[in-house]
Amino acid sequence: MSLGRMLRRIPAAQARTVRLAWSVDRWMVLAVLGCQLAAGAGTAVTLAAVARSMEVLFGAGDPARTVREAAPALLVAAAATGAGAGARLVAEWATRRLNPKIAGAMELTLVDLHMRAELDAFDDPGFTDRSRAAETGVGRAMALTEDAKALTEGVVQLAVAASVLTVLHPLLLAVLALSVVPRAVGGAVAARIDHQVFEASASARTTRDVMRWFLTTPDLADELRANTMRPYLYRWYQGMCERVEGRALAAAPRFLRVGVVAAVLGGVCTAGLWATLAGLVLTGRMPAATAGAAVVAAQGAGRALGNLVRYGAALFHDGLYLDGYHRFVADAGSAGAPGRWRPARDPAGGGRLHPPGRRAAHPRPPLPDASAR
């Protein structure tokens, strides 16, 4: 998967998550989006009030008088900060109401599609594989909504901080944009490596999970001991664990290289931001008070950027697993329609069923009459 395609998948996964949440509870979706916009507006008002108060505080005059003159702006900044925090709490509340509804709706859809599918479809490997992938996607649904909310909040906060920096001086926006790219790309590449590790260890992990059930279930405990199978089965289980662990350890150097490159490039660009700000102040192109407001905005942009990279990578990663759920839904049909996973019989007369458009590899003759005499 190319880097450009990876980056395009993030907004696609975001839009798909919003549509899924909208189909479940649109009022909670509107509440989350509205509260995030309100929190962004609160941040903008806070930065503007801080800039105004710094102009007063850095001005000449009696210190007591300047503090009194700056007090209204500081009170506005405090009120806006509190309002933004309240809006974030409401958004968190709405998200927690959405999460179980989304997970429940996906669970019901998955079960309903299985019940509507043709009986012989369960013998088809393609149906089983996609069913398991869909189950994994359902398990990631709640994490995906949290990622989408956090990503949207990061975008809003970064947009507000970038707007403030643009008003203070357009050059600061260009330097801020340069600092965004390395960390964003690094996060996406790290998420891709993580998914590759997951896919590479899928078979070993599945075998390990099945073996864990056989080794720990009370139903087979007596046979395990009577047949003295413990040493052999334990070595087998240990081998599966080592295989999964080995895949993860083999990818660790790649994670390190990506992290180091992204951190170095991001650090250089961030240092350029501070150097640009210092240069503007020293050359007299920006007042010291305005530079103080720019520092606050740049720090807010840095925090927003961190959330954007972190949750953007998480959204990309979880979105890959959710694709399995959507592929299964597309093949088997929606929850409100009859099951569309209707494997067709082989035209040559074989009795094995297979998905539409796929021919059976080894057609089998129909079973003979097995009625009781």
Short mmCIF file of C-alpha atoms in Angstrom, two decimals:
data_model
loop_
_atom_site.label_atom_id
_atom_site.label_comp_id
_atom_site.label_asym_id
_atom_site.label_seq_id
_atom_site.Cartn_x
_atom_site.Cartn_y
_atom_site.Cartn_z
CA MET A 1 0.00 0.00 0.00
CA SER A 2 1.50 3.34 -1.08
CA LEU A 3 1.91 6.24 1.34
CA GLY A 4 -0.55 8.40 -0.59
CA ARG A 5 -3.19 5.71 -0.40
CA MET A 6 -2.53 5.31 3.30
CA LEU A 7 -3.07 9.01 3.92
CA ARG A 8 -6.25 8.98 1.84
CA ARG A 9 -7.64 6.15 3.94
CA ILE A 10 -7.69 8.28 7.10
CA PRO A 11 -10.39 10.75 5.96
CA ALA A 12 -12.23 7.86 4.30
CA ALA A 13 -12.28 5.93 7.59
CA GLN A 14 -13.36 9.12 9.39
CA ALA A 15 -16.27 9.64 7.00
CA ARG A 16 -17.31 5.99 7.23
CA THR A 17 -17.30 6.16 11.03
CA VAL A 18 -19.42 9.31 11.01
CA ARG A 19 -21.94 7.68 8.66
CA LEU A 20 -22.10 4.61 10.88
CA ALA A 21 -22.66 6.73 13.97
CA TRP A 22 -25.21 8.88 12.14
CA SER A 23 -27.25 5.79 11.24
CA VAL A 24 -27.37 4.83 14.93
CA ASP A 25 -28.03 8.14 16.73
CA ARG A 26 -27.79 11.34 14.71
CA TRP A 27 -28.54 13.58 17.68
CA MET A 28 -25.52 12.30 19.59
CA VAL A 29 -23.39 12.82 16.48
CA LEU A 30 -24.61 16.41 16.22
CA ALA A 31 -23.90 16.87 19.93
CA VAL A 32 -20.31 15.64 19.52
CA LEU A 33 -19.63 17.80 16.46
CA GLY A 34 -21.29 20.85 18.00
CA CYS A 35 -19.36 20.53 21.25
CA GLN A 36 -16.08 20.14 19.39
CA LEU A 37 -16.78 23.28 17.38
CA ALA A 38 -17.71 25.06 20.61
CA ALA A 39 -14.45 23.92 22.20
CA GLY A 40 -12.56 25.24 19.18
CA ALA A 41 -14.36 28.58 19.46
CA GLY A 42 -13.44 28.68 23.14
CA THR A 43 -9.80 28.13 22.25
CA ALA A 44 -9.93 30.94 19.68
CA VAL A 45 -11.47 33.34 22.21
CA THR A 46 -8.88 32.32 24.79
CA LEU A 47 -5.97 33.00 22.44
CA ALA A 48 -7.44 36.35 21.39
CA ALA A 49 -7.96 37.36 25.02
CA VAL A 50 -4.43 36.28 25.93
CA ALA A 51 -3.02 38.32 23.07
CA ARG A 52 -5.01 41.36 24.24
CA SER A 53 -3.92 40.97 27.87
CA MET A 54 -0.26 40.61 26.87
CA GLU A 55 -0.40 43.83 24.87
CA VAL A 56 -1.56 45.59 28.01
CA LEU A 57 0.85 43.83 30.36
CA PHE A 58 3.86 44.48 28.12
CA GLY A 59 2.95 48.13 27.75
CA ALA A 60 4.58 50.92 29.67
CA GLY A 61 2.95 52.36 32.76
CA ASP A 62 2.21 51.61 36.36
CA PRO A 63 2.15 47.83 36.99
CA ALA A 64 -0.98 48.00 39.13
CA ARG A 65 -2.81 49.95 36.44
CA THR A 66 -1.75 47.59 33.66
CA VAL A 67 -2.93 44.58 35.67
CA ARG A 68 -6.32 46.23 36.21
CA GLU A 69 -6.59 47.00 32.50
CA ALA A 70 -5.63 43.43 31.57
CA ALA A 71 -8.04 41.86 34.10
CA PRO A 72 -11.13 41.87 31.81
CA ALA A 73 -9.23 40.09 29.03
CA LEU A 74 -7.85 37.56 31.50
CA LEU A 75 -11.34 36.91 32.87
CA VAL A 76 -12.61 36.38 29.33
CA ALA A 77 -9.76 33.94 28.72
CA ALA A 78 -10.58 32.04 31.91
CA ALA A 79 -14.29 31.88 31.05
CA ALA A 80 -13.58 30.72 27.50
CA THR A 81 -11.21 28.05 28.80
CA GLY A 82 -13.86 26.78 31.20
CA ALA A 83 -16.51 26.77 28.48
CA GLY A 84 -14.21 24.80 26.18
CA ALA A 85 -13.53 22.25 28.92
CA GLY A 86 -17.27 21.88 29.52
CA ALA A 87 -17.89 21.36 25.81
CA ARG A 88 -15.27 18.61 25.74
CA LEU A 89 -16.93 16.87 28.68
CA VAL A 90 -20.29 16.95 26.91
CA ALA A 91 -18.65 15.56 23.75
CA GLU A 92 -17.13 12.76 25.81
CA TRP A 93 -20.54 12.00 27.33
CA ALA A 94 -22.17 11.88 23.91
CA THR A 95 -19.41 9.60 22.59
CA ARG A 96 -19.90 7.19 25.46
CA ARG A 97 -23.58 7.03 24.59
CA LEU A 98 -22.72 6.37 20.95
CA ASN A 99 -20.16 3.62 21.53
CA PRO A 100 -22.46 0.87 22.89
CA LYS A 101 -25.15 1.73 20.35
CA ILE A 102 -22.72 1.38 17.45
CA ALA A 103 -21.25 -1.85 18.78
CA GLY A 104 -24.72 -3.27 19.43
CA ALA A 105 -25.99 -2.34 15.97
CA MET A 106 -22.97 -3.94 14.32
CA GLU A 107 -23.35 -7.08 16.41
CA LEU A 108 -27.03 -7.37 15.46
CA THR A 109 -26.21 -6.81 11.79
CA LEU A 110 -23.51 -9.46 11.84
CA VAL A 111 -25.73 -12.05 13.54
CA ASP A 112 -28.68 -11.25 11.29
CA LEU A 113 -26.58 -11.68 8.14
CA HIS A 114 -25.34 -15.05 9.37
CA MET A 115 -28.88 -16.17 10.04
CA ARG A 116 -30.07 -15.02 6.61
CA ALA A 117 -27.23 -16.63 4.67
CA GLU A 118 -27.79 -19.92 2.87
CA LEU A 119 -26.94 -22.89 5.09
CA ASP A 120 -24.32 -24.33 2.77
CA ALA A 121 -22.51 -20.98 2.65
CA PHE A 122 -20.98 -21.90 6.02
CA ASP A 123 -19.04 -24.67 4.26
CA ASP A 124 -17.38 -22.15 1.99
CA PRO A 125 -13.92 -20.96 3.16
CA GLY A 126 -14.51 -17.47 1.76
CA PHE A 127 -17.62 -17.02 3.88
CA THR A 128 -15.86 -18.21 7.02
CA ASP A 129 -12.79 -16.04 6.49
CA ARG A 130 -14.83 -12.92 5.89
CA SER A 131 -17.03 -13.72 8.85
CA ARG A 132 -14.00 -13.84 11.13
CA ALA A 133 -12.67 -10.60 9.67
CA ALA A 134 -16.08 -9.00 10.29
CA GLU A 135 -15.98 -10.12 13.92
CA THR A 136 -12.59 -8.46 14.32
CA GLY A 137 -13.99 -5.27 12.80
CA VAL A 138 -16.90 -5.28 15.25
CA GLY A 139 -14.42 -5.61 18.10
CA ARG A 140 -12.63 -2.48 16.88
CA ALA A 141 -15.79 -0.40 16.49
CA MET A 142 -15.73 1.29 19.89
CA ALA A 143 -12.06 2.18 19.56
CA LEU A 144 -12.77 3.57 16.11
CA THR A 145 -15.40 6.02 17.37
CA GLU A 146 -13.03 7.26 20.07
CA ASP A 147 -10.31 7.70 17.47
CA ALA A 148 -12.65 9.59 15.16
CA LYS A 149 -13.75 11.95 17.95
CA ALA A 150 -10.20 12.63 19.06
CA LEU A 151 -9.06 13.15 15.47
CA THR A 152 -11.85 15.65 14.82
CA GLU A 153 -10.96 17.52 18.01
CA GLY A 154 -7.31 17.60 16.95
CA VAL A 155 -8.23 18.98 13.52
CA VAL A 156 -10.41 21.71 15.07
CA GLN A 157 -7.79 22.73 17.62
CA LEU A 158 -5.02 22.72 15.03
CA ALA A 159 -7.14 24.80 12.64
CA VAL A 160 -7.80 27.35 15.41
CA ALA A 161 -4.14 27.58 16.37
CA ALA A 162 -3.10 27.85 12.71
CA SER A 163 -5.64 30.62 12.14
CA VAL A 164 -4.32 32.58 15.11
CA LEU A 165 -0.72 32.17 13.93
CA THR A 166 -1.74 33.31 10.45
CA VAL A 167 -3.32 36.46 11.88
CA LEU A 168 -0.19 37.17 13.93
CA HIS A 169 2.16 36.55 10.99
CA PRO A 170 1.59 34.46 7.82
CA LEU A 171 5.15 33.11 7.89
CA LEU A 172 4.40 31.24 11.12
CA LEU A 173 1.71 29.18 9.39
CA ALA A 174 4.14 27.96 6.74
CA VAL A 175 6.68 26.87 9.37
CA LEU A 176 3.93 25.18 11.40
CA ALA A 177 2.78 23.28 8.31
CA LEU A 178 6.30 21.99 7.76
CA SER A 179 6.40 20.65 11.31
CA VAL A 180 3.13 18.76 10.75
CA VAL A 181 4.21 16.68 7.76
CA PRO A 182 7.05 14.56 9.25
CA ARG A 183 5.10 13.46 12.32
CA ALA A 184 1.92 12.77 10.35
CA VAL A 185 3.75 10.65 7.79
CA GLY A 186 5.72 8.88 10.52
CA GLY A 187 2.53 7.98 12.37
CA ALA A 188 0.90 6.61 9.22
CA VAL A 189 3.96 4.50 8.32
CA ALA A 190 4.14 3.13 11.89
CA ALA A 191 0.46 2.17 11.72
CA ARG A 192 1.09 0.40 8.43
CA ILE A 193 3.96 -1.61 9.94
CA ASP A 194 1.77 -2.51 12.91
CA HIS A 195 -0.94 -3.82 10.61
CA GLN A 196 1.59 -5.81 8.59
CA VAL A 197 2.80 -7.47 11.78
CA PHE A 198 -0.79 -8.31 12.71
CA GLU A 199 -1.48 -9.86 9.32
CA ALA A 200 1.81 -11.79 9.24
CA SER A 201 1.09 -13.41 12.62
CA ALA A 202 -2.63 -14.04 12.01
CA SER A 203 -2.33 -17.80 11.40
CA ALA A 204 -0.02 -18.39 14.36
CA ARG A 205 -2.24 -16.29 16.59
CA THR A 206 -5.36 -18.19 15.53
CA THR A 207 -3.66 -21.53 16.17
CA ARG A 208 -2.47 -20.29 19.55
CA ASP A 209 -5.96 -19.19 20.55
CA VAL A 210 -7.50 -22.52 19.53
CA MET A 211 -4.79 -24.43 21.38
CA ARG A 212 -5.33 -22.32 24.49
CA TRP A 213 -8.93 -23.47 24.62
CA PHE A 214 -7.98 -27.13 24.27
CA LEU A 215 -5.30 -26.83 26.96
CA THR A 216 -7.42 -24.95 29.49
CA THR A 217 -10.98 -26.23 29.06
CA PRO A 218 -12.25 -28.52 31.84
CA ASP A 219 -13.89 -30.76 29.22
CA LEU A 220 -10.53 -32.12 28.06
CA ALA A 221 -8.54 -31.86 31.29
CA ASP A 222 -8.86 -35.59 32.08
CA GLU A 223 -7.76 -36.70 28.59
CA LEU A 224 -4.84 -34.28 28.65
CA ARG A 225 -3.54 -35.87 31.81
CA ALA A 226 -4.46 -39.49 31.07
CA ASN A 227 -2.73 -39.48 27.70
CA THR A 228 0.38 -37.65 29.00
CA MET A 229 0.05 -35.07 26.24
CA ARG A 230 1.01 -32.08 28.35
CA PRO A 231 4.73 -31.78 27.37
CA TYR A 232 4.04 -32.14 23.65
CA LEU A 233 1.09 -29.76 23.55
CA TYR A 234 2.83 -27.24 25.76
CA ARG A 235 5.84 -27.15 23.39
CA TRP A 236 3.45 -26.69 20.48
CA TYR A 237 1.67 -23.84 22.22
CA GLN A 238 5.01 -22.30 23.20
CA GLY A 239 6.11 -22.45 19.57
CA MET A 240 3.03 -20.52 18.46
CA CYS A 241 3.68 -17.89 21.14
CA GLU A 242 7.28 -17.55 20.04
CA ARG A 243 6.22 -17.17 16.41
CA VAL A 244 3.85 -14.30 17.28
CA GLU A 245 6.48 -12.74 19.49
CA GLY A 246 9.13 -13.10 16.79
CA ARG A 247 7.02 -11.22 14.25
CA ALA A 248 6.63 -8.33 16.66
CA LEU A 249 10.32 -8.29 17.61
CA ALA A 250 11.39 -8.39 13.95
CA ALA A 251 9.38 -5.22 13.29
CA ALA A 252 10.81 -3.33 16.27
CA PRO A 253 13.85 -1.94 14.33
CA ARG A 254 11.52 -0.63 11.62
CA PHE A 255 9.42 1.16 14.22
CA LEU A 256 12.60 2.65 15.67
CA ARG A 257 13.87 3.91 12.31
CA VAL A 258 10.53 5.48 11.42
CA GLY A 259 10.21 7.08 14.86
CA VAL A 260 13.73 8.49 14.80
CA VAL A 261 13.38 9.98 11.31
CA ALA A 262 9.98 11.51 12.11
CA ALA A 263 11.18 12.89 15.44
CA VAL A 264 14.34 14.42 13.96
CA LEU A 265 12.55 16.06 11.05
CA GLY A 266 9.71 17.22 13.28
CA GLY A 267 12.18 18.61 15.81
CA VAL A 268 14.08 20.50 13.15
CA CYS A 269 10.86 22.07 11.86
CA THR A 270 9.71 22.94 15.38
CA ALA A 271 13.07 24.55 16.08
CA GLY A 272 12.59 26.50 12.86
CA LEU A 273 9.23 27.74 14.18
CA TRP A 274 10.80 29.10 17.35
CA ALA A 275 13.74 30.55 15.42
CA THR A 276 11.35 32.31 13.05
CA LEU A 277 9.41 33.73 15.97
CA ALA A 278 12.61 34.97 17.64
CA GLY A 279 13.81 36.49 14.38
CA LEU A 280 10.56 38.41 13.92
CA VAL A 281 10.85 39.85 17.42
CA LEU A 282 14.55 40.75 17.14
CA THR A 283 14.08 42.48 13.78
CA GLY A 284 11.15 44.48 15.07
CA ARG A 285 8.59 42.90 12.74
CA MET A 286 6.55 41.57 15.66
CA PRO A 287 5.98 43.11 19.09
CA ALA A 288 7.02 41.12 22.12
CA ALA A 289 3.42 40.94 23.34
CA THR A 290 2.28 39.47 20.06
CA ALA A 291 5.16 37.00 20.22
CA GLY A 292 3.90 35.88 23.64
CA ALA A 293 0.49 35.14 22.17
CA ALA A 294 2.18 33.32 19.30
CA VAL A 295 4.04 31.15 21.81
CA VAL A 296 0.74 30.15 23.46
CA ALA A 297 -0.81 29.42 20.04
CA ALA A 298 2.22 27.39 18.95
CA GLN A 299 2.07 25.30 22.12
CA GLY A 300 -1.62 24.64 21.50
CA ALA A 301 -0.83 23.71 17.92
CA GLY A 302 1.85 21.29 19.14
CA ARG A 303 -0.61 19.52 21.46
CA ALA A 304 -3.24 19.40 18.73
CA LEU A 305 -0.68 18.05 16.29
CA GLY A 306 0.30 15.31 18.73
CA ASN A 307 -3.34 14.23 19.05
CA LEU A 308 -3.80 14.48 15.29
CA VAL A 309 -0.86 12.19 14.58
CA ARG A 310 -1.66 9.74 17.35
CA TYR A 311 -5.35 9.32 16.64
CA GLY A 312 -4.95 9.61 12.88
CA ALA A 313 -2.61 6.63 12.96
CA ALA A 314 -4.98 4.78 15.28
CA LEU A 315 -7.92 5.55 12.98
CA PHE A 316 -5.99 4.24 9.99
CA HIS A 317 -5.03 1.10 11.90
CA ASP A 318 -8.51 0.35 13.26
CA GLY A 319 -10.12 1.31 9.95
CA LEU A 320 -8.24 -1.49 8.22
CA TYR A 321 -9.95 -4.02 10.46
CA LEU A 322 -13.35 -2.35 10.06
CA ASP A 323 -13.00 -2.85 6.30
CA GLY A 324 -13.48 -6.56 6.91
CA TYR A 325 -16.86 -5.88 8.49
CA HIS A 326 -18.00 -3.67 5.62
CA ARG A 327 -16.81 -6.21 3.02
CA PHE A 328 -18.82 -8.92 4.74
CA VAL A 329 -21.90 -6.68 4.89
CA ALA A 330 -21.51 -5.83 1.20
CA ASP A 331 -21.29 -9.53 0.29
CA ALA A 332 -23.97 -10.89 2.59
CA GLY A 333 -26.42 -8.00 2.34
CA SER A 334 -27.69 -5.31 4.68
CA ALA A 335 -29.48 -6.09 7.89
CA GLY A 336 -32.88 -5.13 6.55
CA ALA A 337 -32.72 -7.10 3.30
CA PRO A 338 -32.73 -10.82 2.58
CA GLY A 339 -29.33 -12.45 2.74
CA ARG A 340 -27.45 -12.00 -0.50
CA TRP A 341 -24.73 -14.52 0.25
CA ARG A 342 -26.37 -17.13 -1.94
CA PRO A 343 -23.66 -19.46 -3.22
CA ALA A 344 -24.65 -20.91 -6.58
CA ARG A 345 -24.39 -24.60 -7.39
CA ASP A 346 -21.73 -25.58 -9.85
CA PRO A 347 -23.23 -25.77 -13.37
CA ALA A 348 -21.46 -29.09 -13.92
CA GLY A 349 -23.71 -30.69 -11.35
CA GLY A 350 -21.51 -30.47 -8.26
CA GLY A 351 -23.24 -30.05 -4.96
CA ARG A 352 -20.75 -27.66 -3.33
CA LEU A 353 -21.93 -24.10 -2.89
CA HIS A 354 -19.72 -21.08 -3.44
CA PRO A 355 -20.12 -17.27 -3.42
CA PRO A 356 -21.54 -15.46 -6.46
CA GLY A 357 -18.98 -15.13 -9.23
CA ARG A 358 -16.77 -17.88 -7.81
CA ARG A 359 -16.76 -21.40 -9.16
CA ALA A 360 -16.14 -24.38 -7.00
CA ALA A 361 -12.58 -25.65 -7.30
CA HIS A 362 -13.50 -29.30 -6.68
CA PRO A 363 -17.14 -30.02 -7.48
CA ARG A 364 -18.63 -32.89 -5.53
CA PRO A 365 -21.40 -35.20 -6.69
CA PRO A 366 -24.74 -34.81 -4.94
CA LEU A 367 -25.29 -37.01 -1.91
CA PRO A 368 -27.27 -40.24 -2.52
CA ASP A 369 -30.68 -40.71 -1.06
CA ALA A 370 -30.20 -41.29 2.64
CA SER A 371 -33.84 -41.74 3.64
CA ALA A 372 -34.52 -44.43 6.22
CA ARG A 373 -36.06 -47.66 5.00
#
